[in-house]
Amino acid sequence: MLFKGKNALITGSSRGIGRGIALKLAEKGARIAIHYYRNHDAAQATLESIRKLGTDGFLVQADICQPDEVRRIFQQVRSEFGSLDIFVSNARTEAPTFYEAPMEITLEKWDTAMDSQAKAFLVGVREAVPLMSDGGRILAITFAPGGRFGSWQPWVAMGAAKAAMEVLVRYFAVALAAKGITVNTVSPGWIEDSVLNSLPEVFQTGLREWQERGWTPMGRLGTPADIGNAVALICSPEANWITGQLIEVDGGASLMDAHLPLEFQGVAKPRKAEAA
């Protein structure tokens, strides 16, 4: 029970990647503060799953776009747990609140993306640190390609917001190093049971075929448990010399060269139609 006696807060942990992280940390003994915005039933189901693993936690509802509500999350953590060992900033707003191309996006949608990521992380870290001692772990969940490339045009606001959060991770890593608190970023690849499942069926099918063909060398989508495993590794005592890093957990997708066809890279698998 690696994290027995430890307390963790994961924002957006009622479902998807956040839930996968919560379950993995609970499996290793941590008590979990489960944050959600609207889906109380999903959050309650996550809490029940955590209890079946032999640990406990509580639910906290809040809109992370509002700094006062972010502060309230940590007030409840202080009240329920008294201290905090792990803070994972995972929550983001739903796609319709920010998904618009750069020439059309409204300032309201831009602000929503920034408030839910960079600002929420800034406020959250400053609230988390007084509850932490030496050995504390802070992680931000990002999508690094969204801030690195410009091809997914309607992702512009979230890409910029995630990139700003990644920069904050590096600054906080330096600021908190003397306290023994590490700050890192995890960038998942495409994950089952996540935002992918809310996209049109044709998108999901095409993406799965793209993964299997070799654009992700391991030939599959990730799972929430894959991300939970990565977070557990970074939160372990053995990771106390790792800070300020962006860690790609994507089955090798970030290693592929978009300038070359897969056939030239030596990893292409036959298309189903070709194989037939």
PDB file of N, CA and C in Angstrom, residues 2-55:
ATOM      1  N   LEU A   2       1.415   1.568  -1.158  1.00  0.00           N
ATOM      2  CA  LEU A   2       2.412   2.621  -1.325  1.00  0.00           C
ATOM      3  C   LEU A   2       1.978   3.956  -0.740  1.00  0.00           C
ATOM      4  N   PHE A   3       0.671   4.270  -0.842  1.00  0.00           N
ATOM      5  CA  PHE A   3       0.182   5.574  -0.412  1.00  0.00           C
ATOM      6  C   PHE A   3      -0.726   5.489   0.812  1.00  0.00           C
ATOM      7  N   LYS A   4      -0.609   4.438   1.577  1.00  0.00           N
ATOM      8  CA  LYS A   4      -1.424   4.311   2.787  1.00  0.00           C
ATOM      9  C   LYS A   4      -1.119   5.476   3.721  1.00  0.00           C
ATOM     10  N   GLY A   5      -2.169   6.140   4.201  1.00  0.00           N
ATOM     11  CA  GLY A   5      -1.993   7.305   5.050  1.00  0.00           C
ATOM     12  C   GLY A   5      -1.839   8.607   4.297  1.00  0.00           C
ATOM     13  N   LYS A   6      -1.830   8.542   2.965  1.00  0.00           N
ATOM     14  CA  LYS A   6      -1.699   9.748   2.146  1.00  0.00           C
ATOM     15  C   LYS A   6      -3.073  10.241   1.711  1.00  0.00           C
ATOM     16  N   ASN A   7      -3.158  11.548   1.465  1.00  0.00           N
ATOM     17  CA  ASN A   7      -4.396  12.177   1.022  1.00  0.00           C
ATOM     18  C   ASN A   7      -4.190  12.801  -0.352  1.00  0.00           C
ATOM     19  N   ALA A   8      -5.134  12.546  -1.261  1.00  0.00           N
ATOM     20  CA  ALA A   8      -5.005  13.042  -2.630  1.00  0.00           C
ATOM     21  C   ALA A   8      -6.270  13.765  -3.064  1.00  0.00           C
ATOM     22  N   LEU A   9      -6.091  14.807  -3.840  1.00  0.00           N
ATOM     23  CA  LEU A   9      -7.190  15.508  -4.500  1.00  0.00           C
ATOM     24  C   LEU A   9      -6.957  15.437  -5.996  1.00  0.00           C
ATOM     25  N   ILE A  10      -7.968  14.945  -6.727  1.00  0.00           N
ATOM     26  CA  ILE A  10      -7.907  14.925  -8.189  1.00  0.00           C
ATOM     27  C   ILE A  10      -9.111  15.683  -8.704  1.00  0.00           C
ATOM     28  N   THR A  11      -8.889  16.799  -9.382  1.00  0.00           N
ATOM     29  CA  THR A  11     -10.033  17.522  -9.936  1.00  0.00           C
ATOM     30  C   THR A  11     -10.533  16.786 -11.175  1.00  0.00           C
ATOM     31  N   GLY A  12     -11.838  16.849 -11.394  1.00  0.00           N
ATOM     32  CA  GLY A  12     -12.431  16.152 -12.530  1.00  0.00           C
ATOM     33  C   GLY A  12     -12.280  14.650 -12.426  1.00  0.00           C
ATOM     34  N   SER A  13     -12.501  14.098 -11.228  1.00  0.00           N
ATOM     35  CA  SER A  13     -12.220  12.671 -11.009  1.00  0.00           C
ATOM     36  C   SER A  13     -13.467  11.801 -10.948  1.00  0.00           C
ATOM     37  N   SER A  14     -14.609  12.318 -11.402  1.00  0.00           N
ATOM     38  CA  SER A  14     -15.816  11.500 -11.395  1.00  0.00           C
ATOM     39  C   SER A  14     -15.826  10.493 -12.539  1.00  0.00           C
ATOM     40  N   ARG A  15     -15.044  10.764 -13.589  1.00  0.00           N
ATOM     41  CA  ARG A  15     -15.058   9.881 -14.751  1.00  0.00           C
ATOM     42  C   ARG A  15     -13.781  10.061 -15.554  1.00  0.00           C
ATOM     43  N   GLY A  16     -13.613   9.225 -16.577  1.00  0.00           N
ATOM     44  CA  GLY A  16     -12.507   9.337 -17.503  1.00  0.00           C
ATOM     45  C   GLY A  16     -11.131   9.225 -16.870  1.00  0.00           C
ATOM     46  N   ILE A  17     -10.212  10.045 -17.352  1.00  0.00           N
ATOM     47  CA  ILE A  17      -8.827   9.996 -16.892  1.00  0.00           C
ATOM     48  C   ILE A  17      -8.738  10.281 -15.396  1.00  0.00           C
ATOM     49  N   GLY A  18      -9.472  11.286 -14.925  1.00  0.00           N
ATOM     50  CA  GLY A  18      -9.437  11.611 -13.499  1.00  0.00           C
ATOM     51  C   GLY A  18      -9.858  10.441 -12.642  1.00  0.00           C
ATOM     52  N   ARG A  19     -10.896   9.732 -13.067  1.00  0.00           N
ATOM     53  CA  ARG A  19     -11.354   8.550 -12.327  1.00  0.00           C
ATOM     54  C   ARG A  19     -10.276   7.467 -12.332  1.00  0.00           C
ATOM     55  N   GLY A  20      -9.620   7.272 -13.476  1.00  0.00           N
ATOM     56  CA  GLY A  20      -8.550   6.283 -13.543  1.00  0.00           C
ATOM     57  C   GLY A  20      -7.421   6.586 -12.570  1.00  0.00           C
ATOM     58  N   ILE A  21      -7.090   7.871 -12.444  1.00  0.00           N
ATOM     59  CA  ILE A  21      -6.048   8.280 -11.499  1.00  0.00           C
ATOM     60  C   ILE A  21      -6.514   8.047 -10.075  1.00  0.00           C
ATOM     61  N   ALA A  22      -7.759   8.436  -9.779  1.00  0.00           N
ATOM     62  CA  ALA A  22      -8.302   8.272  -8.428  1.00  0.00           C
ATOM     63  C   ALA A  22      -8.300   6.795  -8.008  1.00  0.00           C
ATOM     64  N   LEU A  23      -8.728   5.926  -8.903  1.00  0.00           N
ATOM     65  CA  LEU A  23      -8.795   4.498  -8.569  1.00  0.00           C
ATOM     66  C   LEU A  23      -7.402   3.901  -8.358  1.00  0.00           C
ATOM     67  N   LYS A  24      -6.441   4.317  -9.163  1.00  0.00           N
ATOM     68  CA  LYS A  24      -5.081   3.778  -9.004  1.00  0.00           C
ATOM     69  C   LYS A  24      -4.462   4.221  -7.678  1.00  0.00           C
ATOM     70  N   LEU A  25      -4.619   5.497  -7.328  1.00  0.00           N
ATOM     71  CA  LEU A  25      -4.068   5.968  -6.059  1.00  0.00           C
ATOM     72  C   LEU A  25      -4.787   5.322  -4.879  1.00  0.00           C
ATOM     73  N   ALA A  26      -6.105   5.124  -5.017  1.00  0.00           N
ATOM     74  CA  ALA A  26      -6.867   4.456  -3.956  1.00  0.00           C
ATOM     75  C   ALA A  26      -6.441   3.000  -3.821  1.00  0.00           C
ATOM     76  N   GLU A  27      -6.207   2.353  -4.941  1.00  0.00           N
ATOM     77  CA  GLU A  27      -5.745   0.958  -4.927  1.00  0.00           C
ATOM     78  C   GLU A  27      -4.460   0.819  -4.122  1.00  0.00           C
ATOM     79  N   LYS A  28      -3.657   1.877  -4.136  1.00  0.00           N
ATOM     80  CA  LYS A  28      -2.396   1.857  -3.402  1.00  0.00           C
ATOM     81  C   LYS A  28      -2.518   2.494  -2.020  1.00  0.00           C
ATOM     82  N   GLY A  29      -3.767   2.738  -1.584  1.00  0.00           N
ATOM     83  CA  GLY A  29      -3.998   3.105  -0.190  1.00  0.00           C
ATOM     84  C   GLY A  29      -4.362   4.539   0.104  1.00  0.00           C
ATOM     85  N   ALA A  30      -4.314   5.432  -0.881  1.00  0.00           N
ATOM     86  CA  ALA A  30      -4.582   6.848  -0.619  1.00  0.00           C
ATOM     87  C   ALA A  30      -6.070   7.101  -0.386  1.00  0.00           C
ATOM     88  N   ARG A  31      -6.365   8.064   0.471  1.00  0.00           N
ATOM     89  CA  ARG A  31      -7.720   8.602   0.571  1.00  0.00           C
ATOM     90  C   ARG A  31      -7.882   9.660  -0.520  1.00  0.00           C
ATOM     91  N   ILE A  32      -9.082   9.722  -1.110  1.00  0.00           N
ATOM     92  CA  ILE A  32      -9.268  10.538  -2.305  1.00  0.00           C
ATOM     93  C   ILE A  32     -10.373  11.564  -2.123  1.00  0.00           C
ATOM     94  N   ALA A  33     -10.058  12.828  -2.404  1.00  0.00           N
ATOM     95  CA  ALA A  33     -11.072  13.870  -2.557  1.00  0.00           C
ATOM     96  C   ALA A  33     -11.473  13.884  -4.024  1.00  0.00           C
ATOM     97  N   ILE A  34     -12.735  13.544  -4.294  1.00  0.00           N
ATOM     98  CA  ILE A  34     -13.234  13.416  -5.660  1.00  0.00           C
ATOM     99  C   ILE A  34     -13.973  14.701  -6.037  1.00  0.00           C
ATOM    100  N   HIS A  35     -13.394  15.449  -6.951  1.00  0.00           N
ATOM    101  CA  HIS A  35     -14.030  16.683  -7.399  1.00  0.00           C
ATOM    102  C   HIS A  35     -14.871  16.435  -8.642  1.00  0.00           C
ATOM    103  N   TYR A  36     -16.017  17.086  -8.707  1.00  0.00           N
ATOM    104  CA  TYR A  36     -16.860  17.049  -9.895  1.00  0.00           C
ATOM    105  C   TYR A  36     -17.545  18.404 -10.032  1.00  0.00           C
ATOM    106  N   TYR A  37     -18.121  18.634 -11.202  1.00  0.00           N
ATOM    107  CA  TYR A  37     -18.853  19.877 -11.441  1.00  0.00           C
ATOM    108  C   TYR A  37     -20.359  19.631 -11.491  1.00  0.00           C
ATOM    109  N   ARG A  38     -20.784  18.745 -12.414  1.00  0.00           N
ATOM    110  CA  ARG A  38     -22.229  18.528 -12.577  1.00  0.00           C
ATOM    111  C   ARG A  38     -22.680  17.094 -12.308  1.00  0.00           C
ATOM    112  N   ASN A  39     -21.843  16.113 -12.586  1.00  0.00           N
ATOM    113  CA  ASN A  39     -22.283  14.719 -12.577  1.00  0.00           C
ATOM    114  C   ASN A  39     -22.096  14.077 -11.203  1.00  0.00           C
ATOM    115  N   HIS A  40     -23.046  14.355 -10.313  1.00  0.00           N
ATOM    116  CA  HIS A  40     -22.952  13.828  -8.948  1.00  0.00           C
ATOM    117  C   HIS A  40     -23.011  12.309  -8.934  1.00  0.00           C
ATOM    118  N   ASP A  41     -23.847  11.722  -9.771  1.00  0.00           N
ATOM    119  CA  ASP A  41     -23.999  10.266  -9.766  1.00  0.00           C
ATOM    120  C   ASP A  41     -22.693   9.570 -10.140  1.00  0.00           C
ATOM    121  N   ALA A  42     -21.997  10.112 -11.137  1.00  0.00           N
ATOM    122  CA  ALA A  42     -20.711   9.525 -11.534  1.00  0.00           C
ATOM    123  C   ALA A  42     -19.684   9.674 -10.415  1.00  0.00           C
ATOM    124  N   ALA A  43     -19.687  10.826  -9.756  1.00  0.00           N
ATOM    125  CA  ALA A  43     -18.760  11.036  -8.637  1.00  0.00           C
ATOM    126  C   ALA A  43     -19.054  10.068  -7.502  1.00  0.00           C
ATOM    127  N   GLN A  44     -20.336   9.870  -7.209  1.00  0.00           N
ATOM    128  CA  GLN A  44     -20.718   8.945  -6.143  1.00  0.00           C
ATOM    129  C   GLN A  44     -20.298   7.510  -6.495  1.00  0.00           C
ATOM    130  N   ALA A  45     -20.441   7.141  -7.755  1.00  0.00           N
ATOM    131  CA  ALA A  45     -20.018   5.805  -8.191  1.00  0.00           C
ATOM    132  C   ALA A  45     -18.510   5.634  -8.027  1.00  0.00           C
ATOM    133  N   THR A  46     -17.748   6.693  -8.320  1.00  0.00           N
ATOM    134  CA  THR A  46     -16.291   6.628  -8.126  1.00  0.00           C
ATOM    135  C   THR A  46     -15.955   6.461  -6.651  1.00  0.00           C
ATOM    136  N   LEU A  47     -16.655   7.197  -5.796  1.00  0.00           N
ATOM    137  CA  LEU A  47     -16.414   7.076  -4.359  1.00  0.00           C
ATOM    138  C   LEU A  47     -16.721   5.661  -3.876  1.00  0.00           C
ATOM    139  N   GLU A  48     -17.791   5.081  -4.364  1.00  0.00           N
ATOM    140  CA  GLU A  48     -18.129   3.713  -3.966  1.00  0.00           C
ATOM    141  C   GLU A  48     -17.062   2.728  -4.435  1.00  0.00           C
ATOM    142  N   SER A  49     -16.518   2.945  -5.626  1.00  0.00           N
ATOM    143  CA  SER A  49     -15.438   2.082  -6.120  1.00  0.00           C
ATOM    144  C   SER A  49     -14.189   2.218  -5.256  1.00  0.00           C
ATOM    145  N   ILE A  50     -13.914   3.432  -4.826  1.00  0.00           N
ATOM    146  CA  ILE A  50     -12.766   3.672  -3.956  1.00  0.00           C
ATOM    147  C   ILE A  50     -12.937   2.947  -2.623  1.00  0.00           C
ATOM    148  N   ARG A  51     -14.127   2.997  -2.086  1.00  0.00           N
ATOM    149  CA  ARG A  51     -14.387   2.318  -0.811  1.00  0.00           C
ATOM    150  C   ARG A  51     -14.242   0.802  -0.938  1.00  0.00           C
ATOM    151  N   LYS A  52     -14.610   0.260  -2.096  1.00  0.00           N
ATOM    152  CA  LYS A  52     -14.439  -1.171  -2.327  1.00  0.00           C
ATOM    153  C   LYS A  52     -12.965  -1.571  -2.349  1.00  0.00           C
ATOM    154  N   LEU A  53     -12.111  -0.609  -2.640  1.00  0.00           N
ATOM    155  CA  LEU A  53     -10.663  -0.865  -2.650  1.00  0.00           C
ATOM    156  C   LEU A  53     -10.050  -0.796  -1.255  1.00  0.00           C
ATOM    157  N   GLY A  54     -10.878  -0.483  -0.256  1.00  0.00           N
ATOM    158  CA  GLY A  54     -10.408  -0.514   1.128  1.00  0.00           C
ATOM    159  C   GLY A  54      -9.964   0.813   1.693  1.00  0.00           C
ATOM    160  N   THR A  55     -10.239   1.886   0.983  1.00  0.00           N
ATOM    161  CA  THR A  55      -9.883   3.203   1.505  1.00  0.00           C
ATOM    162  C   THR A  55     -11.138   4.074   1.507  1.00  0.00           C
TER     163      THR A  55
END
